[in-house]
Amino acid sequence: VPFQSLEDFKNDIEEATTLGIDHISTYHLTVAQDNPLSPILPLEEVSVAMYEWVISYLPSSGCSHYEVSAFSKPGFECQHNLKYWRLNDYLGVGAGAYSYLRSDRDPWGKHFKNIDSLEEYVSGVNRWGSAIEEEEAISKETAKKDFLLTRFRLLEGIPGDEYQERFKESLIKSYSKPIEELVQEGLLDSHQKVLKLTLRGLLYLNQVVMRFM
């Protein structure tokens, strides 16, 4: 956050762990360069130091590091977000809500969004049984990219057999070139048929993901 130092960050996290909190997220605030907050946010090297410290400190305090920026005590992982990160089906109910559902007709999934206006949403549901404003059937290629984009956020990694079952193709063979390069660069670990980010890879998540796009 603006003007935050490494010591400020440490103090905040240490204080949070004394409150009996079961889940902590440590997302980095990112804004456009022309945003008024941009000049007063921590420098990149400070942000990196914060991240390296917190992924060491919180696990030592009983909070498992299960997602790039999320930590929890056992059994308190955010089930809501896990559905997104594992690209599982989810149904959004209410005005402006988004959904992602798979079916026999759309095996790779379909995104759809309800209308934003509460008045129009209620009217649509009462008149037609739904108030969908936008919908998009997802192709297999898009589904594969979405899967990698979200699954790489999880520290558990991407099991090759899960990818094989879902897309009927080998993860390693389909992306052999970027995987080999990223393993050599120390950004990916590919042991026991599970592909996961290394510590260095966590710091460069966006760059890693772009190599698969």
mmCIF file of C-alpha atoms in Angstrom, residues 10-206:
data_model
loop_
_atom_site.group_PDB
_atom_site.id
_atom_site.type_symbol
_atom_site.label_atom_id
_atom_site.label_comp_id
_atom_site.label_asym_id
_atom_site.label_seq_id
_atom_site.Cartn_x
_atom_site.Cartn_y
_atom_site.Cartn_z
ATOM 1 C CA LYS A 10 6.141 -7.216 8.832
ATOM 2 C CA ASN A 11 4.453 -5.503 11.766
ATOM 3 C CA ASP A 12 1.024 -5.762 10.112
ATOM 4 C CA ILE A 13 1.407 -9.478 9.360
ATOM 5 C CA GLU A 14 2.836 -10.284 12.778
ATOM 6 C CA GLU A 15 -0.046 -8.422 14.423
ATOM 7 C CA ALA A 16 -2.576 -10.303 12.260
ATOM 8 C CA THR A 17 -1.187 -13.667 13.393
ATOM 9 C CA THR A 18 -1.836 -12.732 17.028
ATOM 10 C CA LEU A 19 -5.559 -12.256 16.350
ATOM 11 C CA GLY A 20 -6.365 -15.894 15.634
ATOM 12 C CA ILE A 21 -7.071 -15.241 11.966
ATOM 13 C CA ASP A 22 -7.599 -18.409 9.904
ATOM 14 C CA HIS A 23 -6.922 -16.946 6.447
ATOM 15 C CA ILE A 24 -4.651 -14.184 5.176
ATOM 16 C CA SER A 25 -4.293 -12.843 1.622
ATOM 17 C CA THR A 26 -1.339 -10.629 0.744
ATOM 18 C CA TYR A 27 -2.138 -9.264 -2.693
ATOM 19 C CA HIS A 28 0.162 -6.646 -4.158
ATOM 20 C CA LEU A 29 -1.569 -3.409 -5.129
ATOM 21 C CA THR A 30 -0.974 -2.781 -8.836
ATOM 22 C CA VAL A 31 -2.021 0.411 -10.590
ATOM 23 C CA ALA A 32 -1.349 2.068 -13.940
ATOM 24 C CA GLN A 33 1.756 4.250 -14.170
ATOM 25 C CA ASP A 34 -0.341 7.399 -14.560
ATOM 26 C CA ASN A 35 -2.366 6.603 -11.434
ATOM 27 C CA PRO A 36 -1.731 9.097 -8.592
ATOM 28 C CA LEU A 37 -0.872 6.188 -6.286
ATOM 29 C CA SER A 38 1.877 4.857 -8.552
ATOM 30 C CA PRO A 39 4.739 7.106 -7.300
ATOM 31 C CA ILE A 40 4.028 6.368 -3.632
ATOM 32 C CA LEU A 41 3.762 2.575 -3.780
ATOM 33 C CA PRO A 42 6.702 0.475 -2.545
ATOM 34 C CA LEU A 43 9.532 0.001 -5.051
ATOM 35 C CA GLU A 44 9.742 -3.371 -6.791
ATOM 36 C CA GLU A 45 12.698 -4.529 -4.697
ATOM 37 C CA VAL A 46 10.761 -3.715 -1.508
ATOM 38 C CA SER A 47 7.707 -5.606 -2.772
ATOM 39 C CA VAL A 48 9.891 -8.618 -3.588
ATOM 40 C CA ALA A 49 11.430 -8.483 -0.087
ATOM 41 C CA MET A 50 7.928 -8.346 1.427
ATOM 42 C CA TYR A 51 6.827 -11.392 -0.551
ATOM 43 C CA GLU A 52 9.939 -13.439 0.190
ATOM 44 C CA TRP A 53 9.559 -12.675 3.895
ATOM 45 C CA VAL A 54 5.826 -13.448 4.134
ATOM 46 C CA ILE A 55 6.022 -16.805 2.317
ATOM 47 C CA SER A 56 8.599 -17.840 4.897
ATOM 48 C CA TYR A 57 7.013 -16.278 7.981
ATOM 49 C CA LEU A 58 3.360 -17.315 7.652
ATOM 50 C CA PRO A 59 4.025 -21.059 7.103
ATOM 51 C CA SER A 60 6.254 -20.989 10.202
ATOM 52 C CA SER A 61 3.266 -19.505 12.058
ATOM 53 C CA GLY A 62 0.883 -22.307 11.095
ATOM 54 C CA CYS A 63 -0.611 -20.868 7.894
ATOM 55 C CA SER A 64 -0.115 -23.016 4.818
ATOM 56 C CA HIS A 65 0.879 -21.195 1.629
ATOM 57 C CA TYR A 66 -1.643 -22.710 -0.797
ATOM 58 C CA GLU A 67 -2.020 -20.013 -3.466
ATOM 59 C CA VAL A 68 0.404 -17.405 -4.779
ATOM 60 C CA SER A 69 -0.899 -14.747 -2.376
ATOM 61 C CA ALA A 70 -3.094 -16.756 0.003
ATOM 62 C CA PHE A 71 -2.327 -18.490 3.298
ATOM 63 C CA SER A 72 -4.604 -20.386 5.657
ATOM 64 C CA LYS A 73 -4.773 -22.714 8.590
ATOM 65 C CA PRO A 74 -5.670 -26.319 7.637
ATOM 66 C CA GLY A 75 -9.264 -26.559 6.456
ATOM 67 C CA PHE A 76 -9.740 -22.804 6.014
ATOM 68 C CA GLU A 77 -8.696 -22.479 2.362
ATOM 69 C CA CYS A 78 -11.060 -20.216 0.404
ATOM 70 C CA GLN A 79 -13.420 -22.699 -1.280
ATOM 71 C CA HIS A 80 -14.983 -19.940 -3.362
ATOM 72 C CA ASN A 81 -11.691 -18.970 -4.995
ATOM 73 C CA LEU A 82 -10.510 -22.569 -5.318
ATOM 74 C CA LYS A 83 -13.346 -23.122 -7.789
ATOM 75 C CA TYR A 84 -11.957 -20.296 -9.934
ATOM 76 C CA TRP A 85 -8.339 -21.389 -9.630
ATOM 77 C CA ARG A 86 -9.194 -24.995 -10.522
ATOM 78 C CA LEU A 87 -11.496 -23.861 -13.335
ATOM 79 C CA ASN A 88 -14.442 -25.724 -11.867
ATOM 80 C CA ASP A 89 -18.042 -24.834 -12.657
ATOM 81 C CA TYR A 90 -19.595 -21.970 -10.731
ATOM 82 C CA LEU A 91 -22.999 -20.341 -10.940
ATOM 83 C CA GLY A 92 -23.352 -16.625 -10.278
ATOM 84 C CA VAL A 93 -26.771 -15.570 -8.979
ATOM 85 C CA GLY A 94 -27.945 -11.960 -9.010
ATOM 86 C CA ALA A 95 -27.504 -8.774 -11.000
ATOM 87 C CA GLY A 96 -24.115 -8.493 -12.692
ATOM 88 C CA ALA A 97 -23.065 -12.025 -11.671
ATOM 89 C CA TYR A 98 -20.728 -14.108 -13.847
ATOM 90 C CA SER A 99 -20.930 -17.882 -14.318
ATOM 91 C CA TYR A 100 -18.872 -20.656 -15.890
ATOM 92 C CA LEU A 101 -20.585 -23.967 -16.623
ATOM 93 C CA ARG A 102 -19.749 -27.046 -18.679
ATOM 94 C CA SER A 103 -22.305 -29.268 -20.369
ATOM 95 C CA ASP A 104 -22.608 -31.894 -23.101
ATOM 96 C CA ARG A 105 -23.332 -29.067 -25.521
ATOM 97 C CA ASP A 106 -20.405 -26.963 -24.312
ATOM 98 C CA PRO A 107 -17.834 -29.461 -22.986
ATOM 99 C CA TRP A 108 -15.128 -26.788 -22.641
ATOM 100 C CA GLY A 109 -17.490 -24.469 -20.828
ATOM 101 C CA LYS A 110 -19.515 -21.346 -21.358
ATOM 102 C CA HIS A 111 -19.127 -17.946 -19.704
ATOM 103 C CA PHE A 112 -22.249 -15.911 -19.150
ATOM 104 C CA LYS A 113 -23.075 -12.716 -17.330
ATOM 105 C CA ASN A 114 -26.323 -11.363 -15.897
ATOM 106 C CA ILE A 115 -27.464 -7.825 -16.625
ATOM 107 C CA ASP A 116 -26.106 -5.186 -14.217
ATOM 108 C CA SER A 117 -29.298 -3.247 -13.524
ATOM 109 C CA LEU A 118 -31.136 -4.732 -10.528
ATOM 110 C CA GLU A 119 -34.496 -3.539 -11.876
ATOM 111 C CA GLU A 120 -33.890 -5.102 -15.302
ATOM 112 C CA TYR A 121 -32.516 -8.264 -13.685
ATOM 113 C CA VAL A 122 -35.661 -8.776 -11.593
ATOM 114 C CA SER A 123 -37.856 -7.997 -14.602
ATOM 115 C CA GLY A 124 -35.980 -10.485 -16.804
ATOM 116 C CA VAL A 125 -36.136 -13.275 -14.229
ATOM 117 C CA ASN A 126 -39.860 -12.716 -13.668
ATOM 118 C CA ARG A 127 -40.670 -12.581 -17.374
ATOM 119 C CA TRP A 128 -38.266 -15.097 -18.935
ATOM 120 C CA GLY A 129 -36.713 -17.014 -16.056
ATOM 121 C CA SER A 130 -33.256 -15.479 -16.562
ATOM 122 C CA ALA A 131 -31.534 -12.160 -17.205
ATOM 123 C CA ILE A 132 -28.411 -13.171 -19.117
ATOM 124 C CA GLU A 133 -26.820 -10.230 -20.912
ATOM 125 C CA GLU A 134 -23.690 -11.839 -22.390
ATOM 126 C CA GLU A 135 -22.603 -15.405 -23.101
ATOM 127 C CA GLU A 136 -19.612 -16.994 -24.777
ATOM 128 C CA ALA A 137 -18.962 -20.639 -25.597
ATOM 129 C CA ILE A 138 -15.318 -21.470 -24.835
ATOM 130 C CA SER A 139 -13.112 -23.335 -27.310
ATOM 131 C CA LYS A 140 -10.786 -26.124 -26.220
ATOM 132 C CA GLU A 141 -7.726 -23.922 -26.806
ATOM 133 C CA THR A 142 -9.169 -21.126 -24.685
ATOM 134 C CA ALA A 143 -10.136 -23.593 -21.946
ATOM 135 C CA LYS A 144 -6.582 -24.960 -21.880
ATOM 136 C CA LYS A 145 -5.124 -21.469 -21.495
ATOM 137 C CA ASP A 146 -7.656 -20.530 -18.826
ATOM 138 C CA PHE A 147 -6.846 -23.741 -16.952
ATOM 139 C CA LEU A 148 -3.103 -23.045 -16.955
ATOM 140 C CA LEU A 149 -3.616 -19.363 -16.134
ATOM 141 C CA THR A 150 -5.593 -20.178 -12.995
ATOM 142 C CA ARG A 151 -4.027 -23.486 -11.894
ATOM 143 C CA PHE A 152 -0.493 -22.096 -11.830
ATOM 144 C CA ARG A 153 -1.666 -19.850 -8.974
ATOM 145 C CA LEU A 154 -1.987 -22.907 -6.710
ATOM 146 C CA LEU A 155 1.082 -24.178 -4.882
ATOM 147 C CA GLU A 156 -0.124 -27.755 -5.368
ATOM 148 C CA GLY A 157 0.748 -27.393 -9.047
ATOM 149 C CA ILE A 158 -0.845 -29.048 -12.064
ATOM 150 C CA PRO A 159 -0.993 -32.861 -11.981
ATOM 151 C CA GLY A 160 -0.336 -34.263 -15.434
ATOM 152 C CA ASP A 161 -3.043 -36.912 -15.061
ATOM 153 C CA GLU A 162 -5.656 -34.264 -14.225
ATOM 154 C CA TYR A 163 -4.766 -32.293 -17.350
ATOM 155 C CA GLN A 164 -4.818 -35.506 -19.391
ATOM 156 C CA GLU A 165 -8.262 -36.469 -18.092
ATOM 157 C CA ARG A 166 -9.705 -33.043 -18.763
ATOM 158 C CA PHE A 167 -8.227 -32.297 -22.195
ATOM 159 C CA LYS A 168 -7.372 -35.791 -23.458
ATOM 160 C CA GLU A 169 -3.784 -34.859 -24.183
ATOM 161 C CA SER A 170 -0.440 -34.807 -22.408
ATOM 162 C CA LEU A 171 0.506 -31.600 -20.615
ATOM 163 C CA ILE A 172 4.235 -32.280 -20.991
ATOM 164 C CA LYS A 173 3.996 -33.135 -24.701
ATOM 165 C CA SER A 174 1.636 -30.282 -25.538
ATOM 166 C CA TYR A 175 3.912 -27.661 -23.972
ATOM 167 C CA SER A 176 7.294 -29.381 -24.094
ATOM 168 C CA LYS A 177 9.241 -26.321 -25.323
ATOM 169 C CA PRO A 178 8.112 -23.738 -22.720
ATOM 170 C CA ILE A 179 8.230 -26.339 -19.937
ATOM 171 C CA GLU A 180 11.785 -27.354 -20.793
ATOM 172 C CA GLU A 181 12.907 -23.717 -21.032
ATOM 173 C CA LEU A 182 11.218 -22.682 -17.775
ATOM 174 C CA VAL A 183 12.641 -25.669 -15.881
ATOM 175 C CA GLN A 184 16.128 -24.748 -17.126
ATOM 176 C CA GLU A 185 15.549 -21.149 -16.031
ATOM 177 C CA GLY A 186 14.602 -22.308 -12.540
ATOM 178 C CA LEU A 187 11.018 -21.052 -12.772
ATOM 179 C CA LEU A 188 9.230 -24.419 -12.983
ATOM 180 C CA ASP A 189 9.589 -27.756 -11.214
ATOM 181 C CA SER A 190 8.430 -30.880 -13.032
ATOM 182 C CA HIS A 191 8.868 -33.726 -10.561
ATOM 183 C CA GLN A 192 6.522 -36.682 -9.968
ATOM 184 C CA LYS A 193 4.341 -35.767 -12.967
ATOM 185 C CA VAL A 194 3.266 -32.500 -11.353
ATOM 186 C CA LEU A 195 4.133 -29.129 -12.851
ATOM 187 C CA LYS A 196 4.524 -26.343 -10.290
ATOM 188 C CA LEU A 197 6.197 -22.985 -9.832
ATOM 189 C CA THR A 198 9.473 -22.720 -7.969
ATOM 190 C CA LEU A 199 10.039 -19.932 -5.432
ATOM 191 C CA ARG A 200 11.573 -17.852 -8.208
ATOM 192 C CA GLY A 201 8.661 -18.773 -10.458
ATOM 193 C CA LEU A 202 6.202 -17.411 -7.897
ATOM 194 C CA LEU A 203 7.893 -14.025 -8.218
ATOM 195 C CA TYR A 204 7.489 -14.102 -11.990
ATOM 196 C CA LEU A 205 4.081 -15.762 -12.298
ATOM 197 C CA ASN A 206 2.793 -13.514 -15.078
#
